[in-house]
Short mmCIF file of C-alpha atoms in Angstrom, two decimals:
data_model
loop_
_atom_site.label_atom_id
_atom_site.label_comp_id
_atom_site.label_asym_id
_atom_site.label_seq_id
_atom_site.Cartn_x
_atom_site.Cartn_y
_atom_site.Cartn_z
CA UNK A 1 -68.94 -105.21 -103.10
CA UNK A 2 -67.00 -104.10 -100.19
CA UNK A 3 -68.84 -104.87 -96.33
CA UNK A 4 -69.69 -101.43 -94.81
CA UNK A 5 -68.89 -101.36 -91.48
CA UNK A 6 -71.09 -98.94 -89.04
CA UNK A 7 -68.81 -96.71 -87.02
CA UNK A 8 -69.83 -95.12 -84.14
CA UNK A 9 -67.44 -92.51 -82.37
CA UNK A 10 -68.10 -90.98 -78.34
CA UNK A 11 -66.04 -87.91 -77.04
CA UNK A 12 -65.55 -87.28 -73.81
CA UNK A 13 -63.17 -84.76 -72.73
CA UNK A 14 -60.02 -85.98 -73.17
CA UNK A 15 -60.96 -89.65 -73.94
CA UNK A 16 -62.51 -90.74 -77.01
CA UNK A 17 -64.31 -94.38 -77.92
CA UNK A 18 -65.14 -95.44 -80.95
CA UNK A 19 -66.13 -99.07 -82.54
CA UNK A 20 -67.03 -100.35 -85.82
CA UNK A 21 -69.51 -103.11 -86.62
CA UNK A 22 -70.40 -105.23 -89.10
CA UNK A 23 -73.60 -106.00 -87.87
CA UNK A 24 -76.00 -109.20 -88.82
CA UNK A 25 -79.32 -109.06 -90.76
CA UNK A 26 -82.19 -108.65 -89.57
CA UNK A 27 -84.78 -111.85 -89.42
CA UNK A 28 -85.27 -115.41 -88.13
CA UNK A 29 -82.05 -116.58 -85.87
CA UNK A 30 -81.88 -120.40 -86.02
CA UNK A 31 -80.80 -122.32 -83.16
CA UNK A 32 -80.79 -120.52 -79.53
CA UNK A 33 -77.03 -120.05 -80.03
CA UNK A 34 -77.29 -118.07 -83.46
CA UNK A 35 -79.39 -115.56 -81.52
CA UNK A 36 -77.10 -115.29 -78.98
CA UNK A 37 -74.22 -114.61 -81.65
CA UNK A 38 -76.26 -111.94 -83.30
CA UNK A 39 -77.01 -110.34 -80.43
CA UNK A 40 -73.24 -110.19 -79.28
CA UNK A 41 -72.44 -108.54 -82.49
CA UNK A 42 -75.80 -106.01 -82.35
CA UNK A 43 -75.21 -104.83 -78.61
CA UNK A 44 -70.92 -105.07 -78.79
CA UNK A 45 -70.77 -101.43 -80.36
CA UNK A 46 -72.86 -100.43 -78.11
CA UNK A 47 -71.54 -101.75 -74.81
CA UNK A 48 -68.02 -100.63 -75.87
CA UNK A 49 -69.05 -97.04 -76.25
CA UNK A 50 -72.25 -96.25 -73.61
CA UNK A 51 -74.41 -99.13 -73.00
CA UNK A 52 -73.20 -100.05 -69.96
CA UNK A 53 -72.34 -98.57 -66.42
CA UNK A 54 -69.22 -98.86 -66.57
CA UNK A 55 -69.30 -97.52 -69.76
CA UNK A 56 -71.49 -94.47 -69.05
CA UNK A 57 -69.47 -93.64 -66.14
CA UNK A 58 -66.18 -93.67 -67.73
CA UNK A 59 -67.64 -90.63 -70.10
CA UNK A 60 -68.70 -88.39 -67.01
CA UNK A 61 -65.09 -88.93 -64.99
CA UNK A 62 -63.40 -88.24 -68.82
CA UNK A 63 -65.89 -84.45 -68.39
CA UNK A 64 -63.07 -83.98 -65.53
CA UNK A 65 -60.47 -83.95 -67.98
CA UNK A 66 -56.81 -83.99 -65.76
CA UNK A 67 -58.03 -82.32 -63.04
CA UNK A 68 -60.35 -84.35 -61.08
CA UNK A 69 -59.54 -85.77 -57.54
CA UNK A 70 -61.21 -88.89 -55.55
CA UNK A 71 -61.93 -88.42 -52.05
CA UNK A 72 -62.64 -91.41 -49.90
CA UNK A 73 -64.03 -89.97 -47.18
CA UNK A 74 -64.81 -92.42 -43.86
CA UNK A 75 -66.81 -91.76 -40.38
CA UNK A 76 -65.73 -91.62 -37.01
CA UNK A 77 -67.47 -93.73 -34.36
CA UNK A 78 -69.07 -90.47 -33.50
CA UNK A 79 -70.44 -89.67 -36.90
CA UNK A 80 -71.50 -92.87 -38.34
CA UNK A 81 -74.87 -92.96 -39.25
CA UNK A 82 -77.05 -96.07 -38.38
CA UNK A 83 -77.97 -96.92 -42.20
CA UNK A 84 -77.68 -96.42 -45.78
CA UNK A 85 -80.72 -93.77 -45.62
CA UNK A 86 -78.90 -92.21 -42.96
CA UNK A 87 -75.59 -92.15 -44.82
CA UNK A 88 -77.50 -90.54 -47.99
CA UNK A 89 -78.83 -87.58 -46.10
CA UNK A 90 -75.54 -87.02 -44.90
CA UNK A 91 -74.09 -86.80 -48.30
CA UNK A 92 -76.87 -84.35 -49.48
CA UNK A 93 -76.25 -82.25 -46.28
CA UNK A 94 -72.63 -82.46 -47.18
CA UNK A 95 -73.06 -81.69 -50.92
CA UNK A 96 -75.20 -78.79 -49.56
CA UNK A 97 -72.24 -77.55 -47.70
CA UNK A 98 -69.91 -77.63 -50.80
CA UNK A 99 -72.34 -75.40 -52.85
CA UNK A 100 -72.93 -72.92 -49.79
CA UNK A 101 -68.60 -72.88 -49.66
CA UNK A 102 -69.19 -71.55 -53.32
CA UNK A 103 -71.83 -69.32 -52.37
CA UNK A 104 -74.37 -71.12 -54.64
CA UNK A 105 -72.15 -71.64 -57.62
CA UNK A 106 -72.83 -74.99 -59.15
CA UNK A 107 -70.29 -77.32 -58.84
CA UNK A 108 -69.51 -80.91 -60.80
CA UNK A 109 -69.18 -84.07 -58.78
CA UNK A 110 -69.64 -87.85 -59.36
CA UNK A 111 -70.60 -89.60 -55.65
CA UNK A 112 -70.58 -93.17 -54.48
CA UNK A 113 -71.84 -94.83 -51.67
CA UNK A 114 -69.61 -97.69 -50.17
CA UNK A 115 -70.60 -100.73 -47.74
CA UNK A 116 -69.48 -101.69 -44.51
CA UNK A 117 -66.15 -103.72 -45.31
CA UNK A 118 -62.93 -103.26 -43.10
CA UNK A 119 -63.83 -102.03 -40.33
CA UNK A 120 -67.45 -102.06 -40.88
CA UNK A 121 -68.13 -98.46 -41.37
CA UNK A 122 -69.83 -96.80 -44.57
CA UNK A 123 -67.77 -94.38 -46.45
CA UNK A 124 -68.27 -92.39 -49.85
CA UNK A 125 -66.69 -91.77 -52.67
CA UNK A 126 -66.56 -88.55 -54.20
CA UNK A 127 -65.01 -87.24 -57.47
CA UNK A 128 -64.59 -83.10 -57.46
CA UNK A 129 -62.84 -80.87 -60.04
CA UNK A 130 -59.28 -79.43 -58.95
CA UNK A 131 -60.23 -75.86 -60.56
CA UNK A 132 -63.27 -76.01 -57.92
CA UNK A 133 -62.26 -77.47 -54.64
CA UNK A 134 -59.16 -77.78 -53.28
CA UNK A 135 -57.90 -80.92 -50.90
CA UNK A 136 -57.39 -78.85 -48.01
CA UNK A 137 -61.21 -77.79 -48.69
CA UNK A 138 -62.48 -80.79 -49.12
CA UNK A 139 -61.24 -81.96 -45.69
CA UNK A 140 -62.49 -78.89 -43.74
CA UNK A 141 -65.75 -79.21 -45.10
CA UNK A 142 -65.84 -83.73 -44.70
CA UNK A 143 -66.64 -83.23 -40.55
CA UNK A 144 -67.51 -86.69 -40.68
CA UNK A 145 -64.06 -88.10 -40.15
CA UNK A 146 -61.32 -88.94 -42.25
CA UNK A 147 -60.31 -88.36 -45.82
CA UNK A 148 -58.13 -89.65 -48.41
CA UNK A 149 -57.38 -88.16 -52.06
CA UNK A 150 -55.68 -89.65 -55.75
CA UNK A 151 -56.00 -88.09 -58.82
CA UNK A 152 -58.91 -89.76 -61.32
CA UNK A 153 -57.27 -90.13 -64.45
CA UNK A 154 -54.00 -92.51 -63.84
CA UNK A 155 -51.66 -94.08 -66.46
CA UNK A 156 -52.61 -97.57 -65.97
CA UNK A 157 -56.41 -97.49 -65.92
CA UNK A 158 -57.29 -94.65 -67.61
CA UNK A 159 -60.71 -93.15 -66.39
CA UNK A 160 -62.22 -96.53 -66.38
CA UNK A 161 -60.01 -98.34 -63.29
CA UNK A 162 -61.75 -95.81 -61.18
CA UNK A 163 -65.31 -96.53 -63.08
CA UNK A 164 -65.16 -100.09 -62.43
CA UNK A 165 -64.59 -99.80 -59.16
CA UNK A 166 -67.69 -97.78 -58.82
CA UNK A 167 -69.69 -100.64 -60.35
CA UNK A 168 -67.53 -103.52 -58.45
CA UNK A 169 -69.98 -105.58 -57.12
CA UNK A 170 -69.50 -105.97 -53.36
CA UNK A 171 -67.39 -108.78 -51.63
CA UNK A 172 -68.40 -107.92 -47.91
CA UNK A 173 -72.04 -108.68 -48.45
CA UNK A 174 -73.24 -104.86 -48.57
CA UNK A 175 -75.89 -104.91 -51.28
CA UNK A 176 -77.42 -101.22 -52.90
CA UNK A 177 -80.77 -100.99 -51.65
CA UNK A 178 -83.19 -102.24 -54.48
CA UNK A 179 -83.76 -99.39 -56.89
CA UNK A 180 -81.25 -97.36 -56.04
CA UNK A 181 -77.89 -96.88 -58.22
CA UNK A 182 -74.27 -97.86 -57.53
CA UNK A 183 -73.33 -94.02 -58.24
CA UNK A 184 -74.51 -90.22 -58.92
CA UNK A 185 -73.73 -86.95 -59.88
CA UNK A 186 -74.93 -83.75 -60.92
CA UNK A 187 -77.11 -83.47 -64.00
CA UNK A 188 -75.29 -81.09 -65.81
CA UNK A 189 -72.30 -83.42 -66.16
CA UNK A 190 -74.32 -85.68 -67.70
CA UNK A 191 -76.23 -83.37 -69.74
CA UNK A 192 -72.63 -82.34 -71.29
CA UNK A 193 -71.18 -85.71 -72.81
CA UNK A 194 -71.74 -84.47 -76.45
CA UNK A 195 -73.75 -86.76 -78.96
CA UNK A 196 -71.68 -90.06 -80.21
CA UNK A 197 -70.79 -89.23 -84.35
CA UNK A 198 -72.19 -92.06 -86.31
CA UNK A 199 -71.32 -93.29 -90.32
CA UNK A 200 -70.45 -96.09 -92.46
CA UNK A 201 -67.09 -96.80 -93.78
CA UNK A 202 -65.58 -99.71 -95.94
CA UNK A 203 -62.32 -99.85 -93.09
CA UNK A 204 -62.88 -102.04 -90.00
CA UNK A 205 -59.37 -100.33 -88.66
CA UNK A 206 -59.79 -97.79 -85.84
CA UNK A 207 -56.75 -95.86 -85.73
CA UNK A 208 -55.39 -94.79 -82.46
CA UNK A 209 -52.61 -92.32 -82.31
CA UNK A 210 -49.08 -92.64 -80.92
CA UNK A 211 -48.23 -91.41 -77.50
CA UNK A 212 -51.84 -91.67 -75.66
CA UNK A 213 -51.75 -91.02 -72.12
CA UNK A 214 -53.73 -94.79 -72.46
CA UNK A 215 -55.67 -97.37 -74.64
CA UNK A 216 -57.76 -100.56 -75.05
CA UNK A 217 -58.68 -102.62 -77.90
CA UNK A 218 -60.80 -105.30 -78.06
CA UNK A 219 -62.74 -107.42 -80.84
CA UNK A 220 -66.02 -110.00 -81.25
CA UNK A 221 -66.09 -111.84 -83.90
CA UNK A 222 -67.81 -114.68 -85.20
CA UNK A 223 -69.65 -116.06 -88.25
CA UNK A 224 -72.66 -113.43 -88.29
CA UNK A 225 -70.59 -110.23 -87.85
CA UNK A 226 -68.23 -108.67 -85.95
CA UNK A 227 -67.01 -105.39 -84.12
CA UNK A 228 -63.67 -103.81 -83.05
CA UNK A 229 -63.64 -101.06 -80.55
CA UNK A 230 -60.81 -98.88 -79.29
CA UNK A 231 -60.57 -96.25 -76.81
CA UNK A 232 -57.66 -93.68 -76.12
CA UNK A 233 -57.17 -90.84 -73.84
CA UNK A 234 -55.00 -87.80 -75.30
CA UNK A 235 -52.75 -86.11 -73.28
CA UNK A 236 -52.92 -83.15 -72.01
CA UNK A 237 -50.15 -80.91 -74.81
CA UNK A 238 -51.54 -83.12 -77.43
CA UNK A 239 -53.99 -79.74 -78.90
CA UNK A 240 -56.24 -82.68 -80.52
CA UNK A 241 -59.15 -82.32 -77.76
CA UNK A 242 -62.35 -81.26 -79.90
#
């Protein structure tokens, strides 16, 4: 009898993630270090589709398809505020700005609130769609200081370079406040990601097409189970977006 591996399959715009498991019975684990091998193979498929941060925030920049744009955007002396409370309001006064620039129209963003390395000033990170604000836009409508722009989605990273750095944990000693998250956005972003497509198939091979804007595979295996995952990001002509 053939193994049936469970498949699980996330779309996310342009990027899709999918891994297959072979996943270890259920019941008494042994020694400490069986349990720990079963639960690498139970939680692999998930981490390397939406169980982590990373993870989850890879799927909302993919929403932004090719035309999303970072903004770093940095105080002046003369706009700093004192604290991390301080820089939050600022960010929902400035967010509140963008949507009044639309005239109320929602808008989608992804926002993240940096520490005080460099030259010791807070700064925040903001992802905006091309089709809704422009550079020159976003820069009139900053007033706090400075601002710098790169496109999201790049060649050797994929949507995840910019998702881990999000996440990165924080080498100038500037620690999130305790309950508070690394990132944010807009709950209708998150609200589209479309449900992962689940099934069982006798093929532990996840085929990835040719000429992907960008990939990653990676594998766990070990004597209770195993799981491969792969994730791809189409390009833009490719007409295989779903």
């Amino acid at each position: 009898m053939s193994a049936v591996w469970h498949c699980t399959l996330q779309r996310a715009g342009p990027l899709i993630k999918e891994c297959r498991s072979l996943r270890p019975p259920l019941g008494p684990s042994g020694t400490r270090q069986d349990a720990a091998d079963k639960r690498q193979i139970r939680k692999g498929p998930h981490s390397a589709v939406t169980r982590t941060q990373v993870d989850r925030l890879e799927l909302r920049m993919a929403l932004f398809g090719y035309e999303g744009t970072h903004y770093t955007q940095t105080y002046d002396f003369a706009h700093l505020p004192k604290d991390y409370d301080g820089v939050r309001r600022y960010f929902r006064a400035y967010r509140a700005r963008l949507l009044r620039w639309r005239n109320g129209e929602p808008f989608d963003w992804i926002g993240c609130i940096e520490g005080r390395h460099g030259d010791h000033r807070y700064h925040i990170h903001l992802v905006l769609r091309d089709s809704q604000f422009s550079p020159a836009e976003v820069r009139y409508l900053w007033r706090g200081g400075e601002v710098d722009d790169e496109p999201v989605l790049r060649a050797e990273g994929g949507y995840r370079r910019l998702a881990e750095y999000f996440n990165k944990e924080r080498p100038d000693g500037f620690k999130i406040p305790l309950g508070k998250h690394p990132w944010s956005c807009n709950r209708s972003l998150s609200q589209s990601i479309p449900p992962p497509l689940e099934w069982d198939d006798e093929s532990n091979v996840i085929e990835i097409p040719d000429n992907v804007l960008w990939a990653r595979r990676g594998q766990t295996v070990n004597d209770f189970g195993a799981y491969y995952y792969g994730s791809w990001i189409l390009p833009k002509k490719s007409g295989l977006l779903f």
